Structures are given as structure tokens and as C-alpha cells.
XYZ file of C-alpha atoms in Angstrom:
538
model
C 35.091 -10.982 -93.259
C 38.188 -8.979 -94.326
C 40.097 -7.128 -91.613
C 39.341 -3.729 -93.170
C 35.593 -4.432 -92.907
C 35.939 -5.414 -89.258
C 37.838 -2.170 -88.612
C 35.069 -0.205 -90.312
C 32.365 -1.889 -88.234
C 34.284 -1.196 -85.033
C 34.810 2.469 -85.897
C 31.167 2.986 -86.878
C 30.031 1.298 -83.668
C 32.180 3.739 -81.710
C 30.760 6.678 -83.670
C 27.166 5.542 -83.150
C 27.763 5.488 -79.411
C 28.660 9.170 -79.698
C 26.775 11.920 -81.472
C 26.117 13.056 -85.037
C 29.501 14.744 -85.280
C 31.431 11.527 -84.654
C 29.772 9.610 -87.484
C 29.795 12.517 -89.938
C 33.490 13.136 -89.283
C 34.299 9.483 -89.948
C 32.119 9.498 -93.077
C 34.029 12.551 -94.288
C 37.346 10.742 -93.866
C 36.147 7.661 -95.759
C 34.534 9.692 -98.521
C 37.682 11.764 -99.088
C 39.844 8.649 -99.176
C 37.603 7.121 -101.820
C 37.568 10.297 -103.887
C 41.258 11.194 -103.550
C 43.302 8.372 -101.978
C 46.408 9.838 -100.289
C 48.688 8.528 -97.587
C 49.989 10.593 -94.685
C 52.711 12.092 -96.877
C 50.353 13.126 -99.684
C 51.341 10.275 -102.006
C 48.608 8.512 -104.037
C 47.343 5.212 -102.615
C 46.691 2.426 -105.096
C 44.134 -0.342 -104.883
C 41.303 1.697 -103.352
C 37.767 1.056 -104.662
C 35.889 3.895 -106.278
C 33.012 5.505 -104.409
C 30.508 3.773 -106.669
C 32.152 0.384 -106.128
C 32.160 0.874 -102.360
C 28.464 1.837 -102.345
C 27.488 -1.134 -104.524
C 29.348 -3.622 -102.348
C 28.145 -2.134 -99.076
C 24.507 -2.013 -100.135
C 24.741 -5.665 -101.100
C 26.275 -6.609 -97.737
C 23.325 -5.107 -95.787
C 25.288 -4.727 -92.527
C 23.886 -2.294 -89.964
C 27.149 -0.445 -89.297
C 28.160 -0.079 -92.940
C 24.628 1.057 -93.826
C 24.908 3.726 -91.102
C 28.142 4.902 -92.714
C 26.461 5.038 -96.118
C 23.615 7.151 -94.725
C 26.111 9.566 -93.155
C 27.958 9.767 -96.458
C 24.657 10.437 -98.223
C 24.179 13.533 -96.055
C 27.573 14.836 -97.139
C 26.872 14.018 -100.796
C 23.567 15.919 -100.976
C 23.869 19.006 -103.110
C 27.464 18.341 -104.156
C 26.391 17.813 -107.771
C 23.696 15.949 -109.665
C 25.599 12.662 -109.608
C 26.321 12.864 -105.886
C 22.749 13.842 -105.064
C 21.427 10.916 -107.094
C 23.787 8.569 -105.278
C 22.586 9.933 -101.920
C 18.971 9.331 -102.927
C 19.795 5.786 -103.994
C 21.431 5.066 -100.629
C 18.397 6.342 -98.726
C 15.948 4.440 -100.887
C 17.742 1.127 -100.324
C 18.872 1.563 -96.713
C 16.256 3.863 -95.219
C 13.882 1.139 -93.993
C 16.377 -1.551 -93.038
C 17.263 -0.550 -89.499
C 14.930 0.924 -86.903
C 17.788 1.119 -84.399
C 19.733 3.766 -86.338
C 19.474 7.426 -85.239
C 16.601 9.263 -86.909
C 18.834 12.115 -88.084
C 20.600 9.765 -90.502
C 17.544 9.773 -92.723
C 17.480 13.558 -93.133
C 19.460 15.445 -95.793
C 19.065 18.666 -93.760
C 21.236 17.749 -90.807
C 22.908 21.078 -89.964
C 21.945 24.643 -89.173
C 24.758 27.190 -89.508
C 24.446 29.650 -86.644
C 27.213 32.205 -87.229
C 30.528 32.981 -88.909
C 33.605 34.873 -87.752
C 36.847 35.938 -89.403
C 40.295 37.204 -88.488
C 42.651 38.797 -91.014
C 46.349 39.384 -90.558
C 46.879 43.135 -90.439
C 49.395 42.873 -93.316
C 47.205 40.550 -95.389
C 49.454 37.530 -94.890
C 46.721 35.070 -93.978
C 43.196 34.776 -92.652
C 41.143 32.516 -90.418
C 37.441 31.881 -90.992
C 35.220 30.081 -88.481
C 31.791 28.645 -89.236
C 29.587 27.596 -86.330
C 26.745 25.118 -86.815
C 24.311 22.925 -84.911
C 23.805 19.372 -86.172
C 20.425 17.652 -86.325
C 20.854 15.963 -82.947
C 21.779 19.265 -81.276
C 25.549 18.690 -81.317
C 27.542 21.875 -81.996
C 30.212 21.880 -84.687
C 32.622 24.637 -85.674
C 34.841 24.634 -88.738
C 38.121 26.561 -88.513
C 39.806 27.303 -91.829
C 43.256 28.835 -92.265
C 43.911 30.546 -95.603
C 47.401 31.500 -96.760
C 46.758 34.762 -98.610
C 50.445 35.428 -99.275
C 50.687 31.923 -100.701
C 48.087 32.635 -103.374
C 44.960 32.163 -101.289
C 45.492 28.432 -100.809
C 44.002 26.618 -97.860
C 46.699 26.226 -95.202
C 44.777 23.834 -92.934
C 41.247 23.202 -91.710
C 39.573 21.246 -88.974
C 36.091 20.807 -87.555
C 35.480 20.285 -83.858
C 32.332 19.430 -81.848
C 32.203 22.786 -80.063
C 30.298 26.036 -80.309
C 31.755 28.951 -82.197
C 32.213 31.024 -78.981
C 34.154 28.126 -77.454
C 36.320 27.856 -80.577
C 36.952 31.611 -80.503
C 37.971 31.469 -76.851
C 40.375 28.582 -77.475
C 41.832 30.082 -80.631
C 42.452 33.529 -79.190
C 44.828 32.331 -76.480
C 48.280 33.726 -77.155
C 47.176 35.553 -80.329
C 48.029 39.238 -80.713
C 44.728 40.989 -81.400
C 46.566 43.899 -83.050
C 48.212 41.522 -85.514
C 45.064 39.446 -86.106
C 42.049 41.755 -85.670
C 38.574 40.338 -85.969
C 36.841 41.576 -89.122
C 33.254 41.606 -90.273
C 32.411 38.958 -92.834
C 29.087 37.974 -94.328
C 28.059 34.344 -94.547
C 28.197 34.545 -98.351
C 31.715 36.017 -98.289
C 32.861 33.325 -95.857
C 31.575 30.631 -98.207
C 33.202 32.161 -101.278
C 36.585 32.661 -99.626
C 36.766 29.158 -98.227
C 35.552 27.573 -101.475
C 38.187 29.489 -103.433
C 40.867 28.315 -100.999
C 39.662 24.720 -101.336
C 39.841 25.002 -105.122
C 43.430 26.270 -104.866
C 44.211 23.361 -102.551
C 43.177 20.821 -105.188
C 45.778 22.312 -107.538
C 48.537 22.169 -104.910
C 51.441 19.872 -105.713
C 52.429 18.088 -103.609
C 49.047 17.930 -101.870
C 48.667 19.403 -98.404
C 48.168 16.643 -95.834
C 47.806 17.363 -92.115
C 46.228 15.549 -89.201
C 42.815 16.948 -90.205
C 43.099 17.839 -93.895
C 41.966 16.737 -96.445
C 39.968 14.273 -94.308
C 37.586 17.062 -93.305
C 37.044 18.323 -96.864
C 33.628 16.637 -97.501
C 32.307 17.734 -94.104
C 33.510 21.305 -94.632
C 32.077 21.433 -98.162
C 28.714 20.239 -96.820
C 28.654 22.959 -94.164
C 29.533 25.569 -96.793
C 26.555 24.540 -98.932
C 24.243 25.679 -96.130
C 25.588 29.246 -96.502
C 24.262 31.701 -99.096
C 26.038 32.041 -102.433
C 27.117 35.235 -104.169
C 29.864 36.380 -101.815
C 33.143 38.048 -102.713
C 36.737 36.979 -102.237
C 39.359 38.791 -100.222
C 39.659 42.465 -101.049
C 42.898 43.532 -102.705
C 44.233 47.020 -103.087
C 43.347 48.632 -106.399
C 45.832 50.231 -108.784
C 47.126 53.556 -107.467
C 49.788 55.124 -109.671
C 50.102 58.144 -107.376
C 50.909 55.920 -104.391
C 53.395 53.913 -106.426
C 55.122 57.127 -107.539
C 55.199 58.409 -103.954
C 56.837 55.247 -102.640
C 59.333 55.012 -105.497
C 60.305 58.662 -105.026
C 60.755 58.157 -101.284
C 63.098 55.233 -101.940
C 65.036 57.258 -104.538
C 65.583 60.009 -101.968
C 67.259 57.458 -99.691
C 68.993 55.473 -102.452
C 70.117 57.404 -105.549
C 69.875 54.307 -107.764
C 66.883 52.802 -105.997
C 63.867 53.996 -107.960
C 63.922 51.279 -110.633
C 64.336 48.582 -107.995
C 61.516 50.100 -105.937
C 59.154 50.035 -108.919
C 60.012 46.396 -109.581
C 59.277 45.491 -105.957
C 56.063 47.505 -105.920
C 54.834 45.655 -109.009
C 55.697 42.288 -107.466
C 53.891 43.210 -104.259
C 50.750 44.197 -106.138
C 50.826 40.951 -108.115
C 51.815 38.401 -105.479
C 51.182 39.605 -101.930
C 48.021 38.744 -100.043
C 46.863 42.357 -99.794
C 48.328 43.714 -103.040
C 49.200 46.933 -101.187
C 52.802 48.139 -101.667
C 52.666 49.952 -98.331
C 52.614 46.687 -96.379
C 55.119 43.844 -96.426
C 54.457 40.822 -94.210
C 57.382 38.647 -93.203
C 55.836 35.686 -95.039
C 55.568 37.664 -98.287
C 59.121 38.940 -97.870
C 60.257 35.332 -97.467
C 58.433 34.229 -100.611
C 59.783 37.257 -102.475
C 63.408 36.504 -101.615
C 63.275 32.752 -102.107
C 60.654 32.070 -104.776
C 60.259 35.243 -106.874
C 63.366 37.465 -107.015
C 65.884 34.653 -107.742
C 64.238 34.255 -111.153
C 64.153 37.959 -112.028
C 66.800 39.295 -114.430
C 66.785 42.770 -112.884
C 67.567 41.265 -109.500
C 70.438 39.258 -110.961
C 72.001 42.465 -112.291
C 72.035 44.253 -108.918
C 70.881 42.069 -106.024
C 72.380 44.281 -103.331
C 70.520 47.253 -104.781
C 67.248 45.309 -104.742
C 67.783 44.314 -101.119
C 68.505 47.910 -100.114
C 65.401 49.100 -101.964
C 63.304 46.434 -100.245
C 64.449 47.559 -96.812
C 63.691 51.184 -97.699
C 60.261 50.272 -99.079
C 59.333 48.413 -95.910
C 60.349 51.425 -93.822
C 58.564 53.959 -95.997
C 55.459 51.899 -96.648
C 54.899 50.811 -93.072
C 55.323 54.362 -91.836
C 52.580 55.501 -94.202
C 50.274 52.590 -93.307
C 50.787 52.920 -89.556
C 52.065 49.356 -89.187
C 53.086 48.424 -85.614
C 56.833 48.677 -85.034
C 57.109 45.008 -84.067
C 55.732 43.810 -87.411
C 58.013 46.181 -89.300
C 61.001 44.831 -87.379
C 59.939 41.267 -88.172
C 59.776 41.972 -91.903
C 63.172 43.691 -91.869
C 64.659 40.795 -89.897
C 63.412 38.421 -92.582
C 65.260 40.455 -95.214
C 68.442 40.241 -93.139
C 68.017 36.505 -92.538
C 67.427 35.619 -96.192
C 69.660 38.139 -97.974
C 72.528 35.648 -98.255
C 70.143 32.943 -99.419
C 68.951 35.193 -102.251
C 72.536 35.925 -103.271
C 73.377 32.218 -103.212
C 70.323 31.360 -105.323
C 71.326 33.979 -107.888
C 74.844 32.550 -108.094
C 73.629 28.975 -108.612
C 74.866 27.560 -111.922
C 72.828 24.651 -113.299
C 75.593 23.897 -115.804
C 78.386 23.596 -113.247
C 80.137 20.246 -113.684
C 79.593 17.724 -110.922
C 82.662 16.472 -109.142
C 83.464 12.933 -110.099
C 85.130 10.708 -107.563
C 85.353 7.031 -106.698
C 83.091 5.351 -104.187
C 85.675 5.624 -101.411
C 86.197 9.316 -102.107
C 82.477 10.016 -101.784
C 82.232 8.011 -98.557
C 85.308 9.760 -97.168
C 83.775 13.145 -97.926
C 80.666 12.255 -95.943
C 82.680 11.578 -92.799
C 85.407 14.205 -93.117
C 88.268 12.391 -94.833
C 89.977 9.056 -95.341
C 91.296 8.944 -91.778
C 87.771 9.269 -90.370
C 86.501 6.705 -92.868
C 89.150 4.211 -91.752
C 88.292 4.705 -88.060
C 84.519 4.900 -88.483
C 82.373 3.038 -85.955
C 78.643 2.399 -85.564
C 78.252 3.273 -81.896
C 74.759 4.718 -81.244
C 74.581 8.479 -80.767
C 74.011 9.940 -77.312
C 73.028 13.478 -76.444
C 75.856 15.639 -75.098
C 74.639 18.927 -73.672
C 77.242 21.678 -74.136
C 77.734 24.554 -71.711
C 75.691 27.494 -73.006
C 75.975 29.622 -69.885
C 78.120 32.159 -71.717
C 75.454 32.865 -74.319
C 73.445 36.044 -74.365
C 70.031 35.539 -72.729
C 68.197 36.273 -75.974
C 70.339 33.798 -77.899
C 69.905 31.113 -75.229
C 66.123 31.553 -75.206
C 66.063 31.345 -78.995
C 68.241 28.225 -79.001
C 66.097 26.546 -76.341
C 62.950 27.269 -78.332
C 64.489 25.951 -81.557
C 65.832 22.775 -79.960
C 62.490 22.057 -78.333
C 60.814 22.319 -81.728
C 63.566 20.223 -83.313
C 62.996 17.397 -80.850
C 59.211 17.548 -81.269
C 59.330 17.521 -85.073
C 61.965 14.768 -85.172
C 59.889 12.564 -82.889
C 56.859 13.034 -85.130
C 58.677 12.447 -88.423
C 61.345 9.852 -87.751
C 61.334 6.425 -86.160
C 65.057 6.677 -85.419
C 65.574 8.699 -82.187
C 69.183 9.406 -83.184
C 67.959 11.844 -85.848
C 66.761 14.190 -83.108
C 70.219 14.003 -81.521
C 71.871 14.755 -84.873
C 69.609 17.772 -85.359
C 70.281 19.178 -81.891
C 74.021 18.738 -82.478
C 73.701 20.820 -85.636
C 71.935 23.520 -83.624
C 74.763 23.429 -81.083
C 77.359 23.830 -83.847
C 75.446 26.725 -85.364
C 75.200 28.646 -82.110
C 78.938 28.189 -81.607
C 79.605 29.462 -85.123
C 77.209 32.422 -85.100
C 75.059 32.987 -81.988
C 73.094 35.687 -83.815
C 71.346 32.989 -85.861
C 69.123 32.214 -82.863
C 68.640 35.746 -81.563
C 65.976 36.657 -84.113
C 63.440 35.243 -86.500
C 60.814 32.545 -86.169
C 62.047 29.507 -84.203
C 59.756 27.258 -86.285
C 61.593 28.216 -89.490
C 64.972 27.672 -87.849
C 63.879 24.279 -86.518
C 62.573 23.234 -89.946
C 65.891 24.122 -91.580
C 67.933 22.269 -88.936
C 65.796 19.117 -89.044
C 65.922 19.186 -92.844
C 69.721 19.394 -92.785
C 70.004 16.537 -90.283
C 67.450 14.401 -92.112
C 68.989 15.008 -95.532
C 72.504 14.265 -94.280
C 71.170 11.003 -92.829
C 69.156 9.906 -95.879
C 65.829 10.333 -94.068
C 64.042 12.537 -96.599
C 62.718 11.396 -99.962
C 63.960 10.199 -102.370
C 66.558 8.524 -100.144
C 64.182 8.060 -97.207
C 60.503 7.988 -96.386
C 60.042 11.424 -94.785
C 58.745 14.375 -96.794
C 59.814 18.023 -96.313
C 56.144 19.024 -96.530
C 55.412 16.835 -93.496
C 58.217 18.584 -91.621
C 56.710 22.003 -92.362
C 53.283 20.785 -91.267
C 54.676 19.299 -88.044
C 55.974 22.733 -87.113
C 52.782 24.559 -88.051
C 54.331 26.089 -91.176
C 52.369 26.427 -94.390
C 53.929 26.435 -97.817
C 57.572 27.035 -98.651
C 60.405 24.624 -98.132
C 62.940 24.127 -95.316
C 65.708 23.896 -97.909
C 65.545 27.629 -98.569
C 66.078 28.687 -94.962
C 68.758 26.010 -94.565
C 71.059 27.779 -97.020
C 72.370 30.280 -94.464
C 72.885 27.529 -91.900
C 74.786 25.322 -94.340
C 77.016 28.260 -95.208
C 77.701 28.772 -91.492
C 78.640 25.085 -91.264
C 81.240 25.600 -93.991
C 79.340 24.206 -96.996
C 80.721 25.843 -100.146
C 77.609 25.496 -102.298
C 74.498 25.358 -100.052
C 72.080 25.373 -102.983
C 73.493 22.194 -104.514
C 74.210 20.505 -101.187
C 71.176 18.206 -101.183
C 72.436 16.404 -104.302
C 75.468 15.259 -102.264
C 74.615 15.992 -98.608
C 78.052 16.042 -97.044
C 78.735 17.712 -93.699
C 82.155 16.140 -93.233
C 81.539 15.236 -89.591
C 80.810 11.626 -88.551
C 79.355 12.823 -85.232
C 76.365 14.187 -87.181
C 75.546 10.804 -88.723
C 73.311 8.256 -87.022
C 74.633 4.804 -86.233
C 72.384 3.379 -88.972
C 73.979 5.614 -91.604
C 77.521 4.998 -90.320
C 76.853 1.259 -90.377
C 75.805 1.522 -94.020
C 78.893 3.598 -94.879
C 81.109 0.975 -93.229
C 79.407 -1.746 -95.286
C 79.899 0.176 -98.529
C 83.508 1.022 -97.563
C 84.337 -2.603 -97.011
C 82.617 -3.662 -100.252
C 84.513 -1.023 -102.226
C 87.821 -2.145 -100.752
C 87.077 -5.779 -101.465
C 86.017 -5.163 -105.058
C 88.566 -6.325 -107.659
C 90.382 -3.526 -109.472
C 90.641 -3.383 -113.232
């Protein structure tokens, strides 16, 4: 019997010793892998059988454990479409009478009763969380928790299902959450279904696909739970057109900035089109980030007067939040995001796709990576060790920010990379940054800072694709970030490290400091150096 079949039998045996949730969760994972084979980085997996092929082979094998898996999959297939329902009926007709020792609930298509739903919306419309509580046929509780990135276009940010009651999930999820920032809102069961289904549809169009520890493995199980809810709900409410409000905001900006009205109207239109709430009075930090990195760099009006656009954005946040009664802390966070990413926007606008690439010999490129010919000549491959600098002179706020960032850097590096030296390289970059500009760690989200630093270290050390196996999307997921890219936030840090063109840096990731390169990378540079020197000259 092939190893994969033995693994399946072992896993099903373990699930059967548990409750209905255990087997349904495993069936969901297998079903999703058959439908959309992806590895842990979201890359397609080749050589997988189709669902129909797997069912045909498994039915023919007539093994108790694999039949139990088929029956659990049949439950998840019921109602998912005429073809899936027919396949579920076929499984039950052929397997239903084979095994008296299987749990009785496996023979029932109605194996869940949804008990309640709950929802939390970010006060600025940035994202939302929807919870769906259910009881499975054997009495086991199950609660689905779905995160939806409204500022990111309503795409599903992550989802998981746990064998716990909805009150228990609420209690666990509310720890450390600001109730003023994430108030609980009323949501009907039909609305909950519609909003999650729309987010799942957006997820299928996402490229590269979102892959986390629980998604998309839980997709079939979540879709099955949703089918028990009523249809006919509505999506997230968005602010309707209000020309009077737009005029009021634009006029308020013009009173503060004589040339700001046109910029304000541009920003108002972009908010209405792209933000989660579509309300130009409110500007979440996540929408501001997307605006500065993904939207404004491609706008001709911004290119003509970027400083004017940035000033108008700051004024709009002030004026809009005052009118909407937004808490001062959230307003400060949005304004801090403008300050953090202003230079990145300016750099993106200055990027020239037609700029000629520097052409140099192999030794010149290698020398640039390590800071010059002298460093290249003296390069060694001694493993990196962590040297902790003296940060006692730092401001308390800066030191706390740095400690938080470095803790996240070490955690993400351990999850992403097999080479422990990459974590050391990343923490060294953080140390250099705090020496260069301590203010970098006195504000902003530590997760975003950590993502940028790990991306810089990983890119400089050939750890991210296409040079290496790691994916930037996996880095964002490891730090609990949804959407976006660490490369954007890294621009300001690269500039602080003395990189002349941060936006084009990844094409030739040179930091000019051998102490930031792992021993593996330095060993490879030494090999290439020696080969280049030994090569015959024309």
C-alpha cells in the first residue's frame, strides 16, 4: 500500500477517535487539495488526482478508513451544486451499508445546526470579522471565524473553524481588542452568509492565492456551514453619493491650503471608489497605506504635485475625522501612516522604467554586494553570531518599538527560513536603522516594520523567490498582515541604509556590508569570486 494511503488511514483513525469536527475538518482539507492543489506558498501542486478519480479509486478499495473519509466529504459536497450533490449520493449509496462500526452521523447530509452569528466592524470600515456558531450532529460545537479585508476590496483575509461554542470564541477573540475600534454590530444570518460568500469569491480571484495555516483548507467546511444559513442577504453597506459633503470637505481643505481643492476632490473620489466604507470623512491607516503605495503612484495628477496631494490628504484626514467623531488615536495612526509612507510615494513617482541598468563584470557585481574590492578580497565564510548593541541611550518609546520589532523579526524568520543566520541578519539591519534614525521605531505598526526588515534581509541573502524558496506573501501572513507587500514599506528603510534607488533595489539587492550576509551567501560569493578570477581572459 502506498505511503500516502497509509498516512490517510492513520489520520482518519485519529479523527474517528475524536468527534465529528475532527473528521469533517480533515475531509475539508483533502477536498480542497483535490479541487485546488496548492503548496504552503500558494504554488500549484502537480500530479494530484481529480476528485472524481480519488472517489473512484477509494470506492474500489473498500477500506473502512477511506470510506469514512468519503462519507465525511459527501456531507461537505451536499448542496454545493448538482454535480457535487450527485457525487455525494453516489458515495452514500455505495458505502452506506459497508461498515456498521462507523459513526451514525456520517450517513446524514444534515449534520450541522447553525445556532447564531456575530460580527465586528472596524469603526473606519477597514475590515470586519464574522463568526458563525454551529452544533454538529454528534453535539460537538463548531465556530467559524472569518476575517474580511474591506479596504482590500472585500477579499477574505483569513478564516478558521474551531471546535468551540460561539460565546467561547467571542471571549477568546476579544482579548486585547479595543471595543471602540472594533464595535460589535448587528448582522442577520442572511447578511453574514452573503458577506462571507462574496469574500470567498474575491479570494478565488486573488493572485497569488492566500495561503495560511487554516486557509484555504477550511474552505469546503466553511462553505457547507454557510449553506445552512438563509439566502438573500446584503453585502457591506457603503456610503452613498453626497455631493454636498464632498463640497464641504473640499472647501475646508481649500481654506487650509490655497491650492488644495483639486487635490482634495481627487482624494475624495478615490476614497469613495476604493476604501472599505466609501465615506470620505473616514480614512483608516490601511486605506491610507494602499492609497500611497498602490493607487496614487499611478495617478497623473499626483505626479504633477505630490507634495500638494500629501498636504491635502493630511488636511482631509483632520477635517473628515473631526466631522465623523473619530477617536483621536485612530486619527493619529492614519496621519502617522502618511508621514511614514510619504517618501515611499515620492520614490515610486520618481521611478523610471527606462533607466539604463548599470553594466559591470562579475567581480564588480560581487564587490558591490560586499562593499568593495577590498572586502571581496578579504571575505570569509565564518557563521554569523548575534551581537547585542548598547541601546540604553535610546528614548524609552524607541526602545520599546525596537524590542517589539526585533521580537517579530525573530519569530517570522524562524517560521520562514531554515537558516538561523537570516534572523541575525535581519536584527542587525534593525540595529543599523535605529542608529541611523531612531524615529523609525517610535511610531507605526511593528508588524509592518518587521515585514520590511525581514524582506530586506531575505532579499539581500537570496532567500525570497525567484532566488530562494520563501515568498513575501508568506512573510506577511506570518506577521498577521493581510494584503500588500513588504517591499513598499522597505523603501524608507533602504533609503535610510544609503540605497540610492530603493524601488529598483530588489533587482540587484546590494547593501554593501558583508556583515549583513549569511555564511551561506558569503561562501557562494567566494566560490564565484574564485571562478571569475580563474576564468581565462579574452
